[in-house]
Amino acid sequence: MVDVIYKKGKKNIIIDGREYGAISLYFHIKRNILILKRLKERGEWDEERQMEHKAYIERYLKAFKDNFDDEAIW
């Protein structure tokens, strides 16, 4: 579940109890994509764990697209 709050005139969202602004959420998603790629290449994660992580990234990406536009990052 995603909650929207406004702090100091800026829109923030709360996902899983953590608060994210547009920039912090963007970099959180990018970091998780890189982690997935790295561990997938090394073969350290089985297929089930990869699918769980992909679903996690997709959920955060959907929250980003629903609440922020690309202009909010820069």
GROMACS .gro file of C-alpha atoms in nm, residues 1-70:
model
   70
    1MET     CA    1   0.000   0.000   0.000
    2VAL     CA    2   0.123   0.346  -0.090
    3ASP     CA    3   0.041   0.653   0.118
    4VAL     CA    4   0.097   1.004  -0.014
    5ILE     CA    5   0.212   1.281   0.220
    6TYR     CA    6   0.330   1.636   0.165
    7LYS     CA    7   0.632   1.761   0.356
    8LYS     CA    8   0.761   2.114   0.317
    9GLY     CA    9   0.558   2.151   0.000
   10LYS     CA   10   0.700   1.839  -0.164
   11LYS     CA   11   0.517   1.518  -0.241
   12ASN     CA   12   0.652   1.208  -0.068
   13ILE     CA   13   0.516   0.856  -0.062
   14ILE     CA   14   0.535   0.591   0.205
   15ILE     CA   15   0.587   0.232   0.090
   16ASP     CA   16   0.631  -0.050   0.342
   17GLY     CA   17   0.680   0.203   0.621
   18ARG     CA   18   0.961   0.392   0.445
   19GLU     CA   19   0.928   0.744   0.315
   20TYR     CA   20   1.054   0.829  -0.034
   21GLY     CA   21   1.072   1.146  -0.236
   22ALA     CA   22   1.094   1.134  -0.615
   23ILE     CA   23   1.474   1.128  -0.628
   24SER     CA   24   1.527   0.883  -0.344
   25LEU     CA   25   1.268   0.642  -0.486
   26TYR     CA   26   1.425   0.667  -0.834
   27PHE     CA   27   1.770   0.575  -0.702
   28HIS     CA   28   1.626   0.302  -0.477
   29ILE     CA   29   1.475   0.139  -0.787
   30LYS     CA   30   1.797   0.179  -0.988
   31ARG     CA   31   2.003   0.027  -0.706
   32ASN     CA   32   1.771  -0.274  -0.680
   33ILE     CA   33   1.785  -0.332  -1.056
   34LEU     CA   34   2.166  -0.335  -1.040
   35ILE     CA   35   2.161  -0.575  -0.745
   36LEU     CA   36   1.931  -0.808  -0.939
   37LYS     CA   37   2.155  -0.799  -1.247
   38ARG     CA   38   2.474  -0.857  -1.048
   39LEU     CA   39   2.344  -1.149  -0.843
   40LYS     CA   40   2.175  -1.301  -1.148
   41GLU     CA   41   2.504  -1.293  -1.343
   42ARG     CA   42   2.691  -1.454  -1.054
   43GLY     CA   43   2.425  -1.721  -1.022
   44GLU     CA   44   2.381  -1.652  -0.651
   45TRP     CA   45   2.002  -1.633  -0.669
   46ASP     CA   46   1.771  -1.910  -0.777
   47GLU     CA   47   1.481  -1.844  -1.013
   48GLU     CA   48   1.227  -1.808  -0.732
   49ARG     CA   49   1.428  -1.538  -0.554
   50GLN     CA   50   1.480  -1.351  -0.882
   51MET     CA   51   1.106  -1.350  -0.950
   52GLU     CA   52   1.035  -1.218  -0.597
   53HIS     CA   53   1.285  -0.937  -0.646
   54LYS     CA   54   1.144  -0.851  -0.990
   55ALA     CA   55   0.795  -0.825  -0.839
   56TYR     CA   56   0.936  -0.598  -0.566
   57ILE     CA   57   1.096  -0.371  -0.828
   58GLU     CA   58   0.779  -0.365  -1.039
   59ARG     CA   59   0.571  -0.264  -0.737
   60TYR     CA   60   0.805   0.024  -0.656
   61LEU     CA   61   0.822   0.126  -1.023
   62LYS     CA   62   0.441   0.134  -1.044
   63ALA     CA   63   0.427   0.351  -0.731
   64PHE     CA   64   0.682   0.587  -0.886
   65LYS     CA   65   0.496   0.615  -1.216
   66ASP     CA   66   0.159   0.666  -1.044
   67ASN     CA   67   0.282   0.940  -0.811
   68PHE     CA   68   0.569   1.119  -0.983
   69ASP     CA   69   0.650   1.231  -1.333
   70ASP     CA   70   0.995   1.215  -1.493
   0.00000   0.00000   0.00000
